[in-house]
Amino acid sequence: RYPIWKGNFQLHSLQEEIELIQGLNKSTHKNIGIYPEIKNPAFHQKEGKQISEIILKILADYGYKTQKDNCILQCFDAKELERIRTTLKSDLFLVQLMEYPEETNQLTYFATYANGIGPWYKQILDKKSGGKFTFTSLVNDAHKLGLVVHPYTFRADALDEFSSFDEMLQTILIDAKADGGFTDLPKYVAISRGSPLASFALNVSKAFFEAGCIVLGSAIAPARRTSAVLGTSPYRRHPKPNKSRSTAVCASLSTRLE
């Protein structure tokens, strides 16, 4: 992770991020997708800013309008994501982010408007016995409803119950059968073609290897041909402000609201 309090950098806008990615796509002959997140829409609405409408317009202006376009839109706020689908009539690929235990019982509701879920990875794990992990029914339940599963966050600097980053990837992506995932450290998710994860990626999409990652935050979503995102991965909410988290959140979806 980049050390906080080092440097005095200006925030870039969402438009500038998209222009950078699309420009690099053209110069490198790749097709990197984007995976923006709408942060705390209620706060923006209270301040008189219709953040969802603003973001949808920007995405549409740059060619991201339908589920066939290389864009996945995510949000923790279920009512807002549902509004984006039903009231604002967006046809984008939508992913409902999750953090609370009770949300695992709301998959049927999520499936009425979303194309996938982004749970905290610990919601997928059950327990470890004899050196092997067992899993909750979350991934299977989601797949039965036609939802893809992109858990967060794969971090080499916060392994918790895992002995290595490779074990974390193997457990969540291969053993638990998640469809993709989020990481703050994309360089560590570079996969050699001889590894088990290589077979996973190749079976889903060759674009996983061909695209590469060009921004700090990265989503591994080969099924959607998306292997780079705007900004950073989603974060669980914290009970008190966290300066380093706030900086990342701002960078993930900064845009001109005036």
PDB file of C-alpha atoms in Angstrom:
ATOM      1  CA  ARG A   1       0.000   0.000   0.000  1.00  0.00           C
ATOM      2  CA  TYR A   2       1.179   3.534  -0.727  1.00  0.00           C
ATOM      3  CA  PRO A   3       2.182   5.283   2.542  1.00  0.00           C
ATOM      4  CA  ILE A   4      -0.366   7.807   3.741  1.00  0.00           C
ATOM      5  CA  TRP A   5       0.599  11.430   4.274  1.00  0.00           C
ATOM      6  CA  LYS A   6       3.220  11.178   1.516  1.00  0.00           C
ATOM      7  CA  GLY A   7       2.737  13.687  -1.256  1.00  0.00           C
ATOM      8  CA  ASN A   8       0.111  16.316  -1.963  1.00  0.00           C
ATOM      9  CA  PHE A   9      -1.913  14.895  -4.829  1.00  0.00           C
ATOM     10  CA  GLN A  10      -5.104  16.263  -6.326  1.00  0.00           C
ATOM     11  CA  LEU A  11      -8.129  14.037  -6.779  1.00  0.00           C
ATOM     12  CA  HIS A  12      -8.901  13.132 -10.355  1.00  0.00           C
ATOM     13  CA  SER A  13     -12.440  13.067 -11.675  1.00  0.00           C
ATOM     14  CA  LEU A  14     -14.362  10.057 -12.859  1.00  0.00           C
ATOM     15  CA  GLN A  15     -14.225  11.464 -16.372  1.00  0.00           C
ATOM     16  CA  GLU A  16     -10.426  11.673 -16.207  1.00  0.00           C
ATOM     17  CA  GLU A  17     -10.177   8.083 -14.971  1.00  0.00           C
ATOM     18  CA  ILE A  18     -12.337   6.836 -17.830  1.00  0.00           C
ATOM     19  CA  GLU A  19     -10.395   8.856 -20.392  1.00  0.00           C
ATOM     20  CA  LEU A  20      -7.135   7.418 -19.058  1.00  0.00           C
ATOM     21  CA  ILE A  21      -8.403   3.844 -19.269  1.00  0.00           C
ATOM     22  CA  GLN A  22      -9.973   4.262 -22.691  1.00  0.00           C
ATOM     23  CA  GLY A  23      -6.838   5.988 -23.956  1.00  0.00           C
ATOM     24  CA  LEU A  24      -4.625   3.178 -22.705  1.00  0.00           C
ATOM     25  CA  ASN A  25      -7.040   0.647 -24.180  1.00  0.00           C
ATOM     26  CA  LYS A  26      -6.526   2.262 -27.556  1.00  0.00           C
ATOM     27  CA  SER A  27      -2.754   2.528 -27.322  1.00  0.00           C
ATOM     28  CA  THR A  28      -2.257  -0.990 -25.937  1.00  0.00           C
ATOM     29  CA  HIS A  29      -4.965  -2.662 -28.035  1.00  0.00           C
ATOM     30  CA  LYS A  30      -6.665  -4.021 -24.916  1.00  0.00           C
ATOM     31  CA  ASN A  31     -10.208  -3.901 -23.625  1.00  0.00           C
ATOM     32  CA  ILE A  32      -9.968  -3.054 -19.922  1.00  0.00           C
ATOM     33  CA  GLY A  33     -13.330  -2.665 -18.230  1.00  0.00           C
ATOM     34  CA  ILE A  34     -14.367  -0.445 -15.332  1.00  0.00           C
ATOM     35  CA  TYR A  35     -16.064  -1.302 -12.042  1.00  0.00           C
ATOM     36  CA  PRO A  36     -17.113   1.995 -10.373  1.00  0.00           C
ATOM     37  CA  GLU A  37     -18.860   2.173  -7.014  1.00  0.00           C
ATOM     38  CA  ILE A  38     -21.445   4.701  -5.879  1.00  0.00           C
ATOM     39  CA  LYS A  39     -20.426   5.669  -2.343  1.00  0.00           C
ATOM     40  CA  ASN A  40     -22.988   6.669   0.287  1.00  0.00           C
ATOM     41  CA  PRO A  41     -25.727   8.010  -2.023  1.00  0.00           C
ATOM     42  CA  ALA A  42     -27.854   9.169   0.940  1.00  0.00           C
ATOM     43  CA  PHE A  43     -25.118  11.592   2.002  1.00  0.00           C
ATOM     44  CA  HIS A  44     -24.867  13.099  -1.478  1.00  0.00           C
ATOM     45  CA  GLN A  45     -28.640  13.389  -1.778  1.00  0.00           C
ATOM     46  CA  LYS A  46     -28.785  15.183   1.571  1.00  0.00           C
ATOM     47  CA  GLU A  47     -26.258  17.644   0.159  1.00  0.00           C
ATOM     48  CA  GLY A  48     -28.460  18.200  -2.878  1.00  0.00           C
ATOM     49  CA  LYS A  49     -26.416  16.082  -5.280  1.00  0.00           C
ATOM     50  CA  GLN A  50     -28.098  13.271  -7.216  1.00  0.00           C
ATOM     51  CA  ILE A  51     -24.972  11.155  -7.354  1.00  0.00           C
ATOM     52  CA  SER A  52     -26.532   8.175  -9.134  1.00  0.00           C
ATOM     53  CA  GLU A  53     -27.978  10.277 -11.935  1.00  0.00           C
ATOM     54  CA  ILE A  54     -24.657  12.086 -12.320  1.00  0.00           C
ATOM     55  CA  ILE A  55     -22.686   8.854 -12.509  1.00  0.00           C
ATOM     56  CA  LEU A  56     -25.088   7.209 -14.956  1.00  0.00           C
ATOM     57  CA  LYS A  57     -24.864  10.211 -17.279  1.00  0.00           C
ATOM     58  CA  ILE A  58     -21.068  10.211 -17.190  1.00  0.00           C
ATOM     59  CA  LEU A  59     -20.955   6.478 -17.889  1.00  0.00           C
ATOM     60  CA  ALA A  60     -23.436   6.848 -20.753  1.00  0.00           C
ATOM     61  CA  ASP A  61     -21.431   9.750 -22.211  1.00  0.00           C
ATOM     62  CA  TYR A  62     -18.427   7.411 -22.423  1.00  0.00           C
ATOM     63  CA  GLY A  63     -20.361   4.526 -23.947  1.00  0.00           C
ATOM     64  CA  TYR A  64     -21.321   2.499 -20.869  1.00  0.00           C
ATOM     65  CA  LYS A  65     -25.067   1.973 -21.109  1.00  0.00           C
ATOM     66  CA  THR A  66     -25.935  -1.730 -21.207  1.00  0.00           C
ATOM     67  CA  GLN A  67     -24.923  -5.060 -19.702  1.00  0.00           C
ATOM     68  CA  LYS A  68     -22.993  -5.752 -22.903  1.00  0.00           C
ATOM     69  CA  ASP A  69     -20.703  -2.806 -22.251  1.00  0.00           C
ATOM     70  CA  ASN A  70     -17.519  -3.343 -20.283  1.00  0.00           C
ATOM     71  CA  CYS A  71     -18.768  -1.782 -17.057  1.00  0.00           C
ATOM     72  CA  ILE A  72     -20.089  -3.119 -13.740  1.00  0.00           C
ATOM     73  CA  LEU A  73     -21.706  -0.675 -11.320  1.00  0.00           C
ATOM     74  CA  GLN A  74     -21.670  -1.484  -7.602  1.00  0.00           C
ATOM     75  CA  CYS A  75     -23.178  -0.057  -4.422  1.00  0.00           C
ATOM     76  CA  PHE A  76     -23.739  -1.060  -0.784  1.00  0.00           C
ATOM     77  CA  ASP A  77     -27.098   0.738  -0.641  1.00  0.00           C
ATOM     78  CA  ALA A  78     -29.689  -1.816  -1.790  1.00  0.00           C
ATOM     79  CA  LYS A  79     -32.546   0.667  -2.144  1.00  0.00           C
ATOM     80  CA  GLU A  80     -30.404   2.946  -4.281  1.00  0.00           C
ATOM     81  CA  LEU A  81     -29.177   0.133  -6.506  1.00  0.00           C
ATOM     82  CA  GLU A  82     -32.770  -1.023  -6.919  1.00  0.00           C
ATOM     83  CA  ARG A  83     -33.751   2.573  -7.798  1.00  0.00           C
ATOM     84  CA  ILE A  84     -31.009   2.667 -10.414  1.00  0.00           C
ATOM     85  CA  ARG A  85     -32.552  -0.363 -12.076  1.00  0.00           C
ATOM     86  CA  THR A  86     -36.284   0.311 -11.652  1.00  0.00           C
ATOM     87  CA  THR A  87     -36.682   4.100 -11.537  1.00  0.00           C
ATOM     88  CA  LEU A  88     -33.647   5.303 -13.466  1.00  0.00           C
ATOM     89  CA  LYS A  89     -34.021   2.377 -15.905  1.00  0.00           C
ATOM     90  CA  SER A  90     -30.336   1.549 -16.100  1.00  0.00           C
ATOM     91  CA  ASP A  91     -29.438  -1.543 -18.106  1.00  0.00           C
ATOM     92  CA  LEU A  92     -25.898  -1.753 -16.712  1.00  0.00           C
ATOM     93  CA  PHE A  93     -24.556  -4.858 -15.007  1.00  0.00           C
ATOM     94  CA  LEU A  94     -25.276  -4.173 -11.310  1.00  0.00           C
ATOM     95  CA  VAL A  95     -23.578  -5.743  -8.290  1.00  0.00           C
ATOM     96  CA  GLN A  96     -25.050  -5.480  -4.802  1.00  0.00           C
ATOM     97  CA  LEU A  97     -22.311  -5.116  -2.222  1.00  0.00           C
ATOM     98  CA  MET A  98     -22.918  -6.805   1.136  1.00  0.00           C
ATOM     99  CA  GLU A  99     -21.463  -6.508   4.632  1.00  0.00           C
ATOM    100  CA  TYR A 100     -24.050  -7.531   7.237  1.00  0.00           C
ATOM    101  CA  PRO A 101     -24.932 -11.149   8.140  1.00  0.00           C
ATOM    102  CA  GLU A 102     -28.657 -10.632   7.585  1.00  0.00           C
ATOM    103  CA  GLU A 103     -28.037  -9.626   3.985  1.00  0.00           C
ATOM    104  CA  THR A 104     -27.159 -13.229   3.133  1.00  0.00           C
ATOM    105  CA  ASN A 105     -30.876 -13.961   3.560  1.00  0.00           C
ATOM    106  CA  GLN A 106     -31.909 -11.306   1.032  1.00  0.00           C
ATOM    107  CA  LEU A 107     -30.519 -12.861  -2.145  1.00  0.00           C
ATOM    108  CA  THR A 108     -33.956 -13.411  -3.675  1.00  0.00           C
ATOM    109  CA  TYR A 109     -34.656  -9.692  -3.291  1.00  0.00           C
ATOM    110  CA  PHE A 110     -31.247  -8.724  -4.670  1.00  0.00           C
ATOM    111  CA  ALA A 111     -31.858 -10.936  -7.707  1.00  0.00           C
ATOM    112  CA  THR A 112     -34.891  -8.840  -8.680  1.00  0.00           C
ATOM    113  CA  TYR A 113     -32.648  -5.957  -9.765  1.00  0.00           C
ATOM    114  CA  ALA A 114     -28.970  -6.968  -9.499  1.00  0.00           C
ATOM    115  CA  ASN A 115     -26.807  -9.246 -11.646  1.00  0.00           C
ATOM    116  CA  GLY A 116     -24.434 -10.173  -8.873  1.00  0.00           C
ATOM    117  CA  ILE A 117     -23.368  -9.726  -5.268  1.00  0.00           C
ATOM    118  CA  GLY A 118     -20.149  -8.520  -3.688  1.00  0.00           C
ATOM    119  CA  PRO A 119     -20.009 -10.039  -0.190  1.00  0.00           C
ATOM    120  CA  TRP A 120     -17.278  -9.688   2.421  1.00  0.00           C
ATOM    121  CA  TYR A 121     -15.189 -12.798   1.788  1.00  0.00           C
ATOM    122  CA  LYS A 122     -15.676 -13.966   5.383  1.00  0.00           C
ATOM    123  CA  GLN A 123     -19.383 -14.413   4.610  1.00  0.00           C
ATOM    124  CA  ILE A 124     -18.334 -17.266   2.312  1.00  0.00           C
ATOM    125  CA  LEU A 125     -16.096 -19.044   4.829  1.00  0.00           C
ATOM    126  CA  ASP A 126     -17.539 -21.390   7.451  1.00  0.00           C
ATOM    127  CA  LYS A 127     -14.672 -22.990   9.357  1.00  0.00           C
ATOM    128  CA  LYS A 128     -11.300 -24.650   8.875  1.00  0.00           C
ATOM    129  CA  SER A 129     -10.874 -28.258   9.855  1.00  0.00           C
ATOM    130  CA  GLY A 130      -7.940 -30.537   9.125  1.00  0.00           C
ATOM    131  CA  GLY A 131      -6.247 -27.794   7.145  1.00  0.00           C
ATOM    132  CA  LYS A 132      -9.213 -27.333   4.801  1.00  0.00           C
ATOM    133  CA  PHE A 133     -11.911 -24.694   4.720  1.00  0.00           C
ATOM    134  CA  THR A 134     -15.621 -25.417   4.573  1.00  0.00           C
ATOM    135  CA  PHE A 135     -18.041 -22.879   3.196  1.00  0.00           C
ATOM    136  CA  THR A 136     -21.429 -21.379   3.799  1.00  0.00           C
ATOM    137  CA  SER A 137     -24.142 -21.834   1.192  1.00  0.00           C
ATOM    138  CA  LEU A 138     -23.817 -18.228   0.002  1.00  0.00           C
ATOM    139  CA  VAL A 139     -22.089 -18.892  -3.333  1.00  0.00           C
ATOM    140  CA  ASN A 140     -24.354 -21.818  -4.231  1.00  0.00           C
ATOM    141  CA  ASP A 141     -27.476 -19.901  -3.200  1.00  0.00           C
ATOM    142  CA  ALA A 142     -26.433 -16.921  -5.316  1.00  0.00           C
ATOM    143  CA  HIS A 143     -25.619 -19.063  -8.336  1.00  0.00           C
ATOM    144  CA  LYS A 144     -29.037 -20.746  -8.150  1.00  0.00           C
ATOM    145  CA  LEU A 145     -30.571 -17.284  -8.514  1.00  0.00           C
ATOM    146  CA  GLY A 146     -28.334 -16.427 -11.462  1.00  0.00           C
ATOM    147  CA  LEU A 147     -26.164 -14.024  -9.457  1.00  0.00           C
ATOM    148  CA  VAL A 148     -22.392 -13.835  -9.927  1.00  0.00           C
ATOM    149  CA  VAL A 149     -20.289 -13.584  -6.753  1.00  0.00           C
ATOM    150  CA  HIS A 150     -17.379 -11.126  -6.439  1.00  0.00           C
ATOM    151  CA  PRO A 151     -16.165 -11.138  -2.794  1.00  0.00           C
ATOM    152  CA  TYR A 152     -13.919  -8.466  -1.284  1.00  0.00           C
ATOM    153  CA  THR A 153     -11.105  -7.828  -0.395  1.00  0.00           C
ATOM    154  CA  PHE A 154      -8.078  -9.977  -1.336  1.00  0.00           C
ATOM    155  CA  ARG A 155      -5.228  -8.400   0.655  1.00  0.00           C
ATOM    156  CA  ALA A 156      -1.732  -9.780   0.966  1.00  0.00           C
ATOM    157  CA  ASP A 157      -1.176  -7.468   3.939  1.00  0.00           C
ATOM    158  CA  ALA A 158      -4.215  -8.729   5.898  1.00  0.00           C
ATOM    159  CA  LEU A 159      -4.396 -12.503   5.504  1.00  0.00           C
ATOM    160  CA  ASP A 160      -6.156 -13.256   8.818  1.00  0.00           C
ATOM    161  CA  GLU A 161      -7.101 -16.946   8.625  1.00  0.00           C
ATOM    162  CA  PHE A 162      -4.957 -17.682   5.570  1.00  0.00           C
ATOM    163  CA  SER A 163      -1.322 -18.760   5.635  1.00  0.00           C
ATOM    164  CA  SER A 164      -0.543 -17.047   2.319  1.00  0.00           C
ATOM    165  CA  PHE A 165      -2.091 -14.883  -0.367  1.00  0.00           C
ATOM    166  CA  ASP A 166      -2.051 -17.855  -2.740  1.00  0.00           C
ATOM    167  CA  GLU A 167      -4.098 -19.854  -0.243  1.00  0.00           C
ATOM    168  CA  MET A 168      -6.581 -17.008  -0.018  1.00  0.00           C
ATOM    169  CA  LEU A 169      -7.035 -16.887  -3.802  1.00  0.00           C
ATOM    170  CA  GLN A 170      -7.201 -20.665  -4.101  1.00  0.00           C
ATOM    171  CA  THR A 171      -9.760 -20.962  -1.313  1.00  0.00           C
ATOM    172  CA  ILE A 172     -12.140 -18.234  -2.461  1.00  0.00           C
ATOM    173  CA  LEU A 173     -11.843 -18.419  -6.243  1.00  0.00           C
ATOM    174  CA  ILE A 174     -11.305 -22.136  -6.794  1.00  0.00           C
ATOM    175  CA  ASP A 175     -12.567 -24.065  -3.783  1.00  0.00           C
ATOM    176  CA  ALA A 176     -15.534 -21.812  -2.945  1.00  0.00           C
ATOM    177  CA  LYS A 177     -16.257 -21.229  -6.666  1.00  0.00           C
ATOM    178  CA  ALA A 178     -16.552 -17.442  -6.515  1.00  0.00           C
ATOM    179  CA  ASP A 179     -16.755 -15.800  -9.941  1.00  0.00           C
ATOM    180  CA  GLY A 180     -14.276 -13.018  -9.280  1.00  0.00           C
ATOM    181  CA  GLY A 181     -13.100 -10.715  -6.534  1.00  0.00           C
ATOM    182  CA  PHE A 182     -11.643  -7.402  -5.395  1.00  0.00           C
ATOM    183  CA  THR A 183      -8.071  -6.631  -4.416  1.00  0.00           C
ATOM    184  CA  ASP A 184      -6.056  -3.585  -3.409  1.00  0.00           C
ATOM    185  CA  LEU A 185      -2.876  -5.302  -4.609  1.00  0.00           C
ATOM    186  CA  PRO A 186      -3.404  -6.310  -8.240  1.00  0.00           C
ATOM    187  CA  LYS A 187       0.263  -7.077  -8.888  1.00  0.00           C
ATOM    188  CA  TYR A 188       0.029 -10.025  -6.501  1.00  0.00           C
ATOM    189  CA  VAL A 189      -2.887 -11.449  -8.455  1.00  0.00           C
ATOM    190  CA  ALA A 190      -0.808 -11.807 -11.600  1.00  0.00           C
ATOM    191  CA  ILE A 191      -1.266 -15.501 -12.330  1.00  0.00           C
ATOM    192  CA  SER A 192       1.166 -17.808 -14.041  1.00  0.00           C
ATOM    193  CA  ARG A 193      -0.344 -20.045 -16.692  1.00  0.00           C
ATOM    194  CA  GLY A 194       0.797 -23.133 -14.815  1.00  0.00           C
ATOM    195  CA  SER A 195      -1.129 -22.438 -11.617  1.00  0.00           C
ATOM    196  CA  PRO A 196      -4.598 -23.784 -10.709  1.00  0.00           C
ATOM    197  CA  LEU A 197      -5.895 -20.217 -10.853  1.00  0.00           C
ATOM    198  CA  ALA A 198      -4.738 -19.991 -14.446  1.00  0.00           C
ATOM    199  CA  SER A 199      -7.087 -22.814 -15.384  1.00  0.00           C
ATOM    200  CA  PHE A 200      -9.896 -20.984 -13.587  1.00  0.00           C
ATOM    201  CA  ALA A 201      -9.251 -17.791 -15.512  1.00  0.00           C
ATOM    202  CA  LEU A 202      -8.740 -19.444 -18.873  1.00  0.00           C
ATOM    203  CA  ASN A 203     -11.938 -21.420 -18.543  1.00  0.00           C
ATOM    204  CA  VAL A 204     -13.893 -18.229 -17.969  1.00  0.00           C
ATOM    205  CA  SER A 205     -12.211 -15.642 -20.132  1.00  0.00           C
ATOM    206  CA  LYS A 206      -8.900 -15.196 -21.920  1.00  0.00           C
ATOM    207  CA  ALA A 207      -9.279 -11.486 -21.343  1.00  0.00           C
ATOM    208  CA  PHE A 208      -8.169 -11.987 -17.744  1.00  0.00           C
ATOM    209  CA  PHE A 209      -4.626 -12.511 -18.961  1.00  0.00           C
ATOM    210  CA  GLU A 210      -4.758 -10.251 -21.984  1.00  0.00           C
ATOM    211  CA  ALA A 211      -6.059  -7.134 -20.245  1.00  0.00           C
ATOM    212  CA  GLY A 212      -3.816  -6.687 -17.214  1.00  0.00           C
ATOM    213  CA  CYS A 213      -4.371  -4.101 -14.474  1.00  0.00           C
ATOM    214  CA  ILE A 214      -3.708  -0.410 -14.955  1.00  0.00           C
ATOM    215  CA  VAL A 215      -5.047   1.208 -11.786  1.00  0.00           C
ATOM    216  CA  LEU A 216      -4.419   0.573  -8.104  1.00  0.00           C
ATOM    217  CA  GLY A 217      -7.799  -0.902  -7.301  1.00  0.00           C
ATOM    218  CA  SER A 218      -8.606  -3.999  -9.260  1.00  0.00           C
ATOM    219  CA  ALA A 219     -11.472  -6.384  -9.742  1.00  0.00           C
ATOM    220  CA  ILE A 220     -10.899  -9.898 -10.967  1.00  0.00           C
ATOM    221  CA  ALA A 221     -14.036 -10.485 -12.960  1.00  0.00           C
ATOM    222  CA  PRO A 222     -13.097 -12.615 -15.956  1.00  0.00           C
ATOM    223  CA  ALA A 223     -16.680 -13.668 -16.583  1.00  0.00           C
ATOM    224  CA  ARG A 224     -17.482 -10.032 -17.333  1.00  0.00           C
ATOM    225  CA  ARG A 225     -14.199  -9.461 -19.214  1.00  0.00           C
ATOM    226  CA  THR A 226     -13.300  -6.855 -16.612  1.00  0.00           C
ATOM    227  CA  SER A 227      -9.869  -6.941 -15.036  1.00  0.00           C
ATOM    228  CA  ALA A 228      -9.288  -3.358 -13.997  1.00  0.00           C
ATOM    229  CA  VAL A 229     -11.491  -0.883 -12.185  1.00  0.00           C
ATOM    230  CA  LEU A 230     -11.782   2.745 -11.237  1.00  0.00           C
ATOM    231  CA  GLY A 231     -10.227   3.477  -7.889  1.00  0.00           C
ATOM    232  CA  THR A 232     -10.171   0.911  -5.136  1.00  0.00           C
ATOM    233  CA  SER A 233     -12.077  -2.069  -3.905  1.00  0.00           C
ATOM    234  CA  PRO A 234     -15.118  -1.640  -1.660  1.00  0.00           C
ATOM    235  CA  TYR A 235     -14.513  -1.297   2.049  1.00  0.00           C
ATOM    236  CA  ARG A 236     -16.580  -2.434   5.003  1.00  0.00           C
ATOM    237  CA  ARG A 237     -17.970   0.470   6.956  1.00  0.00           C
ATOM    238  CA  HIS A 238     -16.091   1.401  10.091  1.00  0.00           C
ATOM    239  CA  PRO A 239     -17.601   2.743  13.351  1.00  0.00           C
ATOM    240  CA  LYS A 240     -15.319   5.767  13.286  1.00  0.00           C
ATOM    241  CA  PRO A 241     -13.572   7.750  10.505  1.00  0.00           C
ATOM    242  CA  ASN A 242     -10.458   6.224   9.038  1.00  0.00           C
ATOM    243  CA  LYS A 243      -8.254   8.694   7.215  1.00  0.00           C
ATOM    244  CA  SER A 244      -6.540   6.195   4.931  1.00  0.00           C
ATOM    245  CA  ARG A 245      -9.889   4.622   4.033  1.00  0.00           C
ATOM    246  CA  SER A 246     -11.476   8.006   3.365  1.00  0.00           C
ATOM    247  CA  THR A 247      -8.692   8.940   0.986  1.00  0.00           C
ATOM    248  CA  ALA A 248      -9.202   5.745  -0.970  1.00  0.00           C
ATOM    249  CA  VAL A 249     -12.966   6.203  -1.023  1.00  0.00           C
ATOM    250  CA  CYS A 250     -12.641   9.698  -2.432  1.00  0.00           C
ATOM    251  CA  ALA A 251     -10.242   8.532  -5.094  1.00  0.00           C
ATOM    252  CA  SER A 252     -12.517   5.691  -6.118  1.00  0.00           C
ATOM    253  CA  LEU A 253     -15.363   7.812  -7.433  1.00  0.00           C
ATOM    254  CA  SER A 254     -14.419  11.457  -7.421  1.00  0.00           C
ATOM    255  CA  THR A 255     -16.308  13.448 -10.004  1.00  0.00           C
ATOM    256  CA  ARG A 256     -17.273  17.051 -10.634  1.00  0.00           C
ATOM    257  CA  LEU A 257     -20.644  17.564  -8.975  1.00  0.00           C
ATOM    258  CA  GLU A 258     -21.101  21.232  -9.686  1.00  0.00           C
TER     259      GLU A 258
END
